[in-house]
Short mmCIF file of C-alpha atoms in Angstrom, two decimals:
data_model
loop_
_atom_site.label_atom_id
_atom_site.label_comp_id
_atom_site.label_asym_id
_atom_site.label_seq_id
_atom_site.Cartn_x
_atom_site.Cartn_y
_atom_site.Cartn_z
CA MET A 1 -64.69 64.46 9.42
CA ALA A 2 -61.74 62.73 11.12
CA GLU A 3 -62.41 59.52 13.03
CA PHE A 4 -60.59 57.81 15.88
CA GLU A 5 -58.35 54.96 14.74
CA SER A 6 -58.11 51.45 16.13
CA SER A 7 -54.93 50.33 17.90
CA THR A 8 -54.15 48.00 14.97
CA MET A 9 -53.25 51.13 13.01
CA CYS A 10 -50.45 51.78 15.52
CA ARG A 11 -49.00 48.26 15.33
CA GLY A 12 -46.96 48.86 12.17
CA CYS A 13 -44.62 51.31 13.92
CA HIS A 14 -45.32 50.69 17.61
CA GLY A 15 -45.64 46.90 17.69
CA LYS A 16 -44.12 46.36 21.14
CA ILE A 17 -46.22 49.07 22.74
CA VAL A 18 -49.42 47.73 21.16
CA GLU A 19 -48.62 44.24 22.47
CA GLN A 20 -48.19 45.66 25.96
CA HIS A 21 -51.43 47.60 25.69
CA GLU A 22 -53.36 44.51 24.59
CA GLU A 23 -52.40 42.83 27.88
CA SER A 24 -53.67 45.76 29.92
CA MET A 25 -57.00 46.33 31.64
CA HIS A 26 -57.28 49.52 29.60
CA ALA A 27 -57.71 47.45 26.44
CA LYS A 28 -60.26 45.26 28.26
CA SER A 29 -62.11 48.06 30.03
CA PHE A 30 -65.35 47.46 28.11
CA SER A 31 -65.13 43.67 27.70
CA ASN A 32 -64.23 43.20 31.38
CA PRO A 33 -66.89 40.74 32.73
CA VAL A 34 -67.29 42.72 35.97
CA PHE A 35 -68.06 45.91 34.07
CA GLN A 36 -70.33 44.13 31.60
CA ALA A 37 -72.38 42.53 34.38
CA GLN A 38 -72.62 45.54 36.65
CA TYR A 39 -73.43 47.99 33.86
CA PHE A 40 -75.83 45.99 31.67
CA ARG A 41 -77.44 43.71 34.28
CA GLU A 42 -77.63 46.05 37.24
CA LEU A 43 -77.23 49.75 36.45
CA LEU A 44 -79.23 50.02 33.21
CA PRO A 45 -82.33 48.20 34.58
CA GLN A 46 -82.34 50.67 37.51
CA LEU A 47 -82.07 53.61 35.14
CA SER A 48 -85.64 53.22 33.89
CA GLN A 49 -86.91 53.82 37.43
CA HIS A 50 -84.25 56.27 38.62
CA GLN A 51 -83.35 58.89 36.02
CA ASP A 52 -80.85 60.44 38.40
CA LEU A 53 -78.58 57.48 37.54
CA LYS A 54 -78.16 58.76 33.97
CA LYS A 55 -75.11 60.81 34.94
CA ASP A 56 -73.55 57.72 36.48
CA ALA A 57 -74.26 55.66 33.35
CA ASP A 58 -72.73 58.40 31.20
CA LYS A 59 -69.57 58.39 33.30
CA CYS A 60 -69.31 54.59 33.18
CA ILE A 61 -69.24 54.58 29.40
CA ALA A 62 -67.06 57.69 29.19
CA CYS A 63 -64.32 55.79 31.00
CA HIS A 64 -64.92 52.20 29.88
CA ASP A 65 -65.64 52.94 26.20
CA PRO A 66 -64.95 56.62 25.56
CA ILE A 67 -65.27 56.48 21.78
CA ALA A 68 -68.74 54.92 22.11
CA PHE A 69 -69.55 57.71 24.58
CA ILE A 70 -68.44 60.36 22.09
CA ARG A 71 -70.24 58.76 19.14
CA ASN A 72 -73.49 58.26 21.09
CA LYS A 73 -73.23 61.54 22.99
CA GLY A 74 -73.71 59.74 26.29
CA HIS A 75 -74.20 56.26 27.67
CA ILE A 76 -75.18 53.25 25.60
CA THR A 77 -77.96 50.72 26.26
CA ASN A 78 -76.74 47.88 24.05
CA PRO A 79 -73.27 46.39 23.44
CA GLN A 80 -73.98 46.60 19.70
CA GLN A 81 -73.66 50.38 19.96
CA THR A 82 -69.91 49.97 20.25
CA ILE A 83 -67.45 49.40 17.42
CA GLN A 84 -65.49 46.26 18.24
CA ASN A 85 -62.03 47.44 17.24
CA LEU A 86 -62.61 50.79 18.98
CA SER A 87 -64.10 49.48 22.22
CA GLY A 88 -62.25 49.83 25.49
CA ILE A 89 -59.41 52.33 25.72
CA VAL A 90 -57.58 52.45 22.39
CA CYS A 91 -54.23 54.11 21.80
CA ASP A 92 -55.63 56.89 19.67
CA PHE A 93 -58.11 58.03 22.28
CA CYS A 94 -55.60 58.60 25.09
CA HIS A 95 -53.13 60.22 22.72
CA ARG A 96 -55.77 62.72 21.61
CA ILE A 97 -56.80 63.94 25.07
CA SER A 98 -55.92 67.63 25.22
CA ALA A 99 -57.54 68.70 28.51
CA TYR A 100 -60.35 68.04 30.96
CA LYS A 101 -63.50 70.01 31.70
CA GLY A 102 -63.92 71.79 35.01
CA GLU A 103 -61.57 72.43 37.89
CA GLN A 104 -60.26 68.91 38.38
CA PRO A 105 -60.17 65.60 36.51
CA GLU A 106 -62.95 63.14 37.34
CA GLY A 107 -65.68 60.97 35.89
CA GLY A 108 -64.45 60.94 32.30
CA ASN A 109 -64.47 64.73 31.86
CA PHE A 110 -61.93 64.55 29.05
CA ILE A 111 -61.65 66.81 26.04
CA ALA A 112 -60.60 64.68 23.07
CA MET A 113 -61.03 65.01 19.33
CA PRO A 114 -59.66 62.75 16.57
CA GLY A 115 -56.76 64.16 14.60
CA GLU A 116 -53.54 63.30 12.78
CA SER A 117 -51.19 64.64 15.46
CA LYS A 118 -50.82 62.37 18.51
CA PHE A 119 -50.02 63.85 21.92
CA GLY A 120 -47.20 62.30 23.93
CA PRO A 121 -44.63 62.85 26.71
CA PHE A 122 -41.51 63.62 24.65
CA LYS A 123 -40.69 67.31 24.36
CA HIS A 124 -38.31 66.89 21.42
CA ALA A 125 -40.70 64.76 19.35
CA SER A 126 -42.98 67.35 17.79
CA ASP A 127 -43.70 66.94 14.08
CA ARG A 128 -46.72 66.36 11.86
CA HIS A 129 -47.59 63.12 13.66
CA HIS A 130 -46.25 63.71 17.19
CA ALA A 131 -46.80 66.59 19.60
CA TYR A 132 -45.58 67.04 23.16
CA HIS A 133 -48.36 67.61 25.67
CA GLU A 134 -47.54 68.16 29.34
CA LEU A 135 -50.82 66.61 30.51
CA GLN A 136 -49.57 63.24 29.22
CA THR A 137 -46.88 63.29 31.93
CA LYS A 138 -49.13 64.25 34.85
CA SER A 139 -51.34 62.36 37.29
CA GLU A 140 -54.17 64.68 36.27
CA PHE A 141 -54.29 62.76 33.00
CA CYS A 142 -55.04 59.52 34.88
CA GLY A 143 -57.38 61.28 37.29
CA ILE A 144 -59.81 61.88 34.43
CA CYS A 145 -61.04 58.31 34.90
CA HIS A 146 -59.47 57.27 38.19
CA ASN A 147 -61.53 59.69 40.27
CA ASP A 148 -65.29 59.99 40.32
CA VAL A 149 -68.22 61.50 42.21
CA ASN A 150 -71.65 59.90 41.84
CA HIS A 151 -75.00 61.69 41.45
CA GLU A 152 -75.36 61.84 45.24
CA GLY A 153 -72.12 63.81 45.54
CA VAL A 154 -70.18 60.89 47.04
CA GLU A 155 -66.57 60.51 45.93
CA ILE A 156 -66.81 56.85 44.95
CA LYS A 157 -63.44 56.63 43.19
CA SER A 158 -60.67 58.57 44.88
CA THR A 159 -57.33 57.25 43.62
CA PHE A 160 -56.29 60.63 42.20
CA THR A 161 -57.37 62.44 45.37
CA GLU A 162 -55.42 59.94 47.49
CA TRP A 163 -52.31 60.54 45.39
CA LYS A 164 -52.77 64.33 45.47
CA GLU A 165 -52.89 64.29 49.28
CA SER A 166 -49.81 62.04 49.54
CA ILE A 167 -46.08 62.59 49.80
CA TYR A 168 -45.82 61.28 46.23
CA ALA A 169 -47.57 64.38 44.89
CA LYS A 170 -45.30 66.62 46.96
CA LYS A 171 -42.28 64.81 45.49
CA LYS A 172 -43.78 65.14 41.99
CA ILE A 173 -43.87 61.39 41.52
CA HIS A 174 -46.77 60.84 39.13
CA CYS A 175 -48.95 57.83 38.33
CA GLN A 176 -46.95 57.19 35.15
CA ASP A 177 -43.73 56.91 37.16
CA CYS A 178 -45.01 53.72 38.79
CA HIS A 179 -47.66 52.22 36.53
CA MET A 180 -45.70 52.81 33.32
CA ASN A 181 -42.21 51.77 34.39
CA LEU A 182 -40.60 48.35 34.05
CA GLN A 183 -41.24 47.21 37.63
CA GLY A 184 -44.65 48.72 38.34
CA PHE A 185 -43.15 50.21 41.52
CA LEU A 186 -40.36 52.59 42.39
CA THR A 187 -36.91 51.08 42.88
CA ASP A 188 -34.94 52.86 45.60
CA ASN A 189 -37.57 55.61 45.41
CA LYS A 190 -37.01 56.09 41.68
CA PRO A 191 -38.76 54.74 38.57
CA VAL A 192 -36.80 52.39 36.32
CA PHE A 193 -37.88 52.83 32.71
CA ASP A 194 -37.23 50.81 29.59
CA SER A 195 -35.03 52.27 26.87
CA GLY A 196 -34.68 51.87 23.13
CA GLN A 197 -36.91 52.75 20.19
CA ALA A 198 -40.49 53.81 20.74
CA ALA A 199 -41.17 53.18 17.06
CA SER A 200 -39.75 51.13 14.22
CA MET A 201 -40.33 52.97 10.96
CA THR A 202 -39.28 52.23 7.40
CA LEU A 203 -39.45 55.92 6.52
CA GLY A 204 -38.40 58.61 8.96
CA PRO A 205 -36.08 58.67 11.98
CA ASN A 206 -36.07 55.90 14.59
CA TYR A 207 -35.15 57.72 17.77
CA LYS A 208 -33.49 55.79 20.59
CA ARG A 209 -34.77 56.98 23.93
CA ASN A 210 -33.42 56.57 27.43
CA LYS A 211 -36.95 56.63 28.84
CA LEU A 212 -39.72 54.50 27.39
CA TYR A 213 -43.09 54.16 29.07
CA THR A 214 -44.47 50.62 29.21
CA HIS A 215 -48.18 50.25 28.45
CA LYS A 216 -49.29 47.25 30.54
CA PHE A 217 -50.59 49.54 33.30
CA PRO A 218 -50.41 46.93 36.11
CA GLY A 219 -52.78 47.57 39.00
CA ALA A 220 -55.32 45.85 41.22
CA HIS A 221 -55.86 43.06 38.67
CA ALA A 222 -52.17 42.13 38.40
CA LYS A 223 -50.65 39.72 40.92
CA THR A 224 -47.22 41.08 40.07
CA GLN A 225 -48.43 44.47 41.23
CA THR A 226 -50.28 43.43 44.39
CA ALA A 227 -47.81 40.81 45.67
CA ASP A 228 -45.33 42.47 48.03
CA ALA A 229 -47.19 45.78 47.72
CA LEU A 230 -47.10 46.14 51.50
CA MET A 231 -44.35 45.61 54.06
CA LEU A 232 -45.23 43.53 57.12
CA GLY A 233 -43.34 43.20 60.38
CA LEU A 234 -44.09 40.92 63.34
CA SER A 235 -42.40 40.95 66.74
CA VAL A 236 -43.07 39.36 70.14
CA ASP A 237 -42.28 40.71 73.59
CA LYS A 238 -40.55 37.50 74.68
CA SER A 239 -38.73 34.65 72.96
CA ASP A 240 -39.88 32.04 75.47
CA ALA A 241 -42.90 31.73 77.75
CA SER A 242 -44.51 29.39 80.24
CA PRO A 243 -47.92 27.73 79.75
CA GLY A 244 -50.64 30.18 80.85
CA GLU A 245 -48.41 33.21 80.23
CA ASP A 246 -49.49 36.09 77.96
CA VAL A 247 -47.46 36.99 74.88
CA ALA A 248 -47.77 40.44 73.31
CA LEU A 249 -47.44 40.60 69.54
CA ASN A 250 -46.73 43.79 67.62
CA ILE A 251 -47.50 44.01 63.92
CA HIS A 252 -46.46 46.84 61.61
CA ILE A 253 -48.04 47.23 58.17
CA PHE A 254 -46.32 49.77 55.94
CA ASN A 255 -47.88 51.03 52.70
CA LYS A 256 -44.45 51.86 51.36
CA LYS A 257 -44.66 51.07 47.64
CA VAL A 258 -48.10 52.38 46.71
CA GLY A 259 -48.68 56.03 45.82
CA HIS A 260 -52.31 56.00 46.94
CA SER A 261 -54.46 54.27 49.53
CA MET A 262 -54.42 50.51 49.77
CA PRO A 263 -56.78 49.22 48.56
CA SER A 264 -57.90 51.82 46.03
CA GLY A 265 -60.02 52.14 42.89
CA SER A 266 -63.37 50.43 43.44
CA ALA A 267 -62.88 50.66 47.18
CA ASP A 268 -66.43 49.47 47.85
CA LEU A 269 -65.47 46.08 46.40
CA ARG A 270 -61.85 45.70 47.45
CA MET A 271 -61.04 43.76 50.60
CA LEU A 272 -57.74 43.84 52.45
CA TRP A 273 -57.24 42.07 55.75
CA LEU A 274 -54.66 41.07 58.34
CA GLU A 275 -54.91 37.57 59.76
CA LEU A 276 -52.93 36.36 62.76
CA ILE A 277 -52.77 32.67 63.70
CA ALA A 278 -50.92 30.54 66.23
CA ASN A 279 -49.74 27.00 65.53
CA VAL A 280 -49.78 25.12 68.83
CA ASP A 281 -48.77 21.46 68.55
CA GLY A 282 -50.17 21.37 65.01
CA LYS A 283 -53.44 23.00 66.00
CA ILE A 284 -54.21 26.27 64.18
CA ILE A 285 -55.76 28.94 66.39
CA SER A 286 -56.98 32.29 65.04
CA ILE A 287 -56.14 35.33 67.15
CA PRO A 288 -58.85 37.99 66.70
CA ALA A 289 -58.28 41.73 66.45
CA THR A 290 -60.02 44.13 68.81
CA SER A 291 -62.99 46.07 67.42
CA GLY A 292 -63.10 49.79 66.90
CA LYS A 293 -66.09 52.02 67.54
CA ASP A 294 -68.09 50.87 64.50
CA ALA A 295 -66.78 47.28 64.38
CA TYR A 296 -66.32 47.62 60.60
CA ASP A 297 -62.59 47.15 61.13
CA VAL A 298 -62.96 43.50 62.20
CA ALA A 299 -64.34 40.81 59.90
CA GLY A 300 -67.61 39.33 61.08
CA ARG A 301 -68.49 42.17 63.44
CA GLY A 302 -69.78 44.74 60.97
CA GLY A 303 -73.53 44.91 60.61
CA PHE A 304 -73.52 43.58 57.02
CA ASP A 305 -70.57 41.18 57.11
CA LYS A 306 -72.63 38.01 57.21
CA GLU A 307 -74.30 38.98 53.95
CA ILE A 308 -71.39 40.72 52.21
CA ILE A 309 -68.14 38.93 53.08
CA ALA A 310 -69.48 35.68 54.59
CA ALA A 311 -66.65 33.13 54.57
CA ASP A 312 -64.30 35.09 52.29
CA VAL A 313 -62.43 36.58 55.23
CA PRO A 314 -61.70 34.69 58.47
CA GLU A 315 -63.79 36.07 61.30
CA GLY A 316 -61.80 38.29 63.63
CA SER A 317 -59.36 39.47 60.95
CA ARG A 318 -58.42 43.14 60.89
CA MET A 319 -60.11 44.72 57.86
CA PHE A 320 -58.84 47.69 55.87
CA ARG A 321 -61.79 48.79 53.78
CA SER A 322 -64.37 51.39 52.83
CA ILE A 323 -68.08 50.92 53.59
CA TYR A 324 -70.63 52.59 51.28
CA LEU A 325 -74.26 52.88 52.39
CA ASP A 326 -77.32 53.31 50.17
CA ARG A 327 -80.52 55.31 50.76
CA GLU A 328 -81.87 52.60 53.06
CA GLY A 329 -78.75 52.65 55.21
CA LYS A 330 -77.56 49.27 53.93
CA GLN A 331 -74.08 48.48 52.70
CA THR A 332 -73.92 48.59 48.91
CA LEU A 333 -71.37 47.21 46.46
CA SER A 334 -72.87 49.39 43.72
CA SER A 335 -71.04 52.68 44.08
CA TYR A 336 -73.61 54.58 42.00
CA ASN A 337 -76.19 53.81 44.71
CA ALA A 338 -74.03 55.12 47.56
CA THR A 339 -75.36 58.06 49.55
CA ARG A 340 -72.50 58.22 52.02
CA ILE A 341 -69.28 56.55 53.09
CA ALA A 342 -69.86 55.23 56.60
CA PHE A 343 -66.34 53.96 57.26
CA ASP A 344 -62.89 54.12 55.70
CA ASN A 345 -59.75 52.87 57.41
CA ARG A 346 -57.72 52.01 54.33
CA LEU A 347 -53.95 52.40 54.46
CA LYS A 348 -52.88 55.76 53.05
CA ALA A 349 -49.73 56.16 50.98
CA GLU A 350 -46.61 55.94 53.17
CA GLU A 351 -48.76 55.10 56.21
CA LEU A 352 -47.37 52.82 58.90
CA ARG A 353 -50.19 51.09 60.76
CA LYS A 354 -49.43 49.46 64.11
CA GLU A 355 -51.45 46.59 65.58
CA ARG A 356 -51.07 44.94 68.96
CA TYR A 357 -52.38 41.50 69.90
CA TYR A 358 -52.23 39.37 73.03
CA TYR A 359 -52.17 35.60 73.19
CA ARG A 360 -52.22 33.37 76.25
CA ILE A 361 -50.11 30.24 75.88
CA PRO A 362 -52.33 27.15 76.46
CA LYS A 363 -51.61 25.33 79.69
CA ASP A 364 -50.95 22.08 77.86
CA ALA A 365 -48.67 23.62 75.19
CA ARG A 366 -45.29 22.03 74.56
CA GLY A 367 -42.31 22.78 72.35
CA VAL A 368 -42.77 25.87 70.18
CA VAL A 369 -45.69 28.15 69.33
CA THR A 370 -45.39 29.59 65.81
CA PHE A 371 -47.20 32.86 65.10
CA THR A 372 -47.94 33.78 61.49
CA ALA A 373 -49.28 37.12 60.27
CA ARG A 374 -50.60 37.47 56.74
CA VAL A 375 -52.05 40.33 54.72
CA ASN A 376 -54.44 39.17 52.01
CA TYR A 377 -56.26 40.98 49.23
CA LEU A 378 -59.46 40.14 47.35
CA ARG A 379 -60.71 42.16 44.37
CA TYR A 380 -64.36 41.57 45.23
CA PRO A 381 -66.33 39.28 47.58
CA SER A 382 -68.02 36.05 46.53
CA SER A 383 -71.43 37.56 47.31
CA PHE A 384 -70.84 40.17 44.62
CA ALA A 385 -69.84 37.49 42.10
CA ARG A 386 -72.95 35.43 42.86
CA SER A 387 -75.29 38.40 42.57
CA LEU A 388 -74.01 39.22 39.07
CA GLY A 389 -73.33 35.69 37.86
CA ILE A 390 -69.60 36.23 37.32
CA ASP A 391 -66.56 34.20 38.31
CA LYS A 392 -65.33 34.61 41.86
CA THR A 393 -61.78 35.74 42.49
CA GLU A 394 -59.14 34.18 44.70
CA PRO A 395 -57.36 36.03 47.50
CA VAL A 396 -53.76 37.11 46.95
CA GLU A 397 -51.23 37.07 49.78
CA LEU A 398 -49.47 40.43 49.84
CA ALA A 399 -47.12 39.85 52.76
CA ALA A 400 -46.38 37.37 55.54
CA ALA A 401 -44.22 37.20 58.67
CA LYS A 402 -43.50 34.54 61.31
CA LYS A 403 -42.19 34.43 64.86
CA GLU A 404 -41.61 31.56 67.28
CA VAL A 405 -41.96 31.46 71.05
CA ARG A 406 -40.45 28.50 72.87
CA ILE A 407 -42.36 26.95 75.75
CA ARG A 408 -40.42 26.63 78.97
#
């Protein structure tokens, strides 16, 4: 019986691609400390008391270590059940996916069998070892693991759905066009791909291609991907003002470069916020956003913010996030325990969000008041890191803008 091969088998001919893949989160999908902690320390202990979580555990392994899932016919309970050089997402697995089960891709519903022929995106490259497969070029391929519904019927991962509902899908711009091009984003609304040889072989032809897919798959974990992901504009209604006078500030946040919502993926963990401050004579003053109906859109005013985000996000900042609630009606950072999504105001693809603030110039202000708007991103809150005993992450500034108002 044929077996899946480790990525080291591909290195002889596809050395550059294997090096790229080794840097990716795909290669680290099983060894990732966040996955390791949440799966082995949190989900599996719950499974003994709640058998309905079995489907969720199966899906976790199907996407984070698919070969272990296939070999064990479901989820694993011990890291030793994996084969080290086959753990994570190896080249051979993705290039042997032929279809997905059901009506749409989600939750690791792949159909994949080991075999000599490897599926790829090049139509003219069919031979004993290579075979063109259209699915390799489509977002549906990525949706197999980048969309998921938990046992409660809650869509806990919706990146594929977000893309499908966006202008990117209508324009037939697929996940691969951004996450597998040289820049990680579109350039002038088009992908810029590498070119050259996909393989270097001693025997057989070495085709030179105008379009080579890179295999680093930059995303939420890559600063190069998140920095400048959003466009930010700041304007004021007057260039000078008197002490005691109100200044209106308009902020535009444009999700221009991202083909899905921002943030996406594990939306229950991701935090994105807009902070506006005024520098008055060297004194930094935070300018709070106004609350919506549920107050989840402003840091510190949601019912669970003190426990969940604490000091990670300055109080009063505008939040762009998704709130998952468990059976007890409490916010949960464990998506498999979510029974409903109580709030979601994330930025959709191509969405322009407008914010308006007011600030009264202090009566003793002199010189110039400098306003600074920043959009920051955090992969997961410190409370989550503490609960699982993993390293905390640092916020990344995605965009910033400044304006000055002179005091008369």
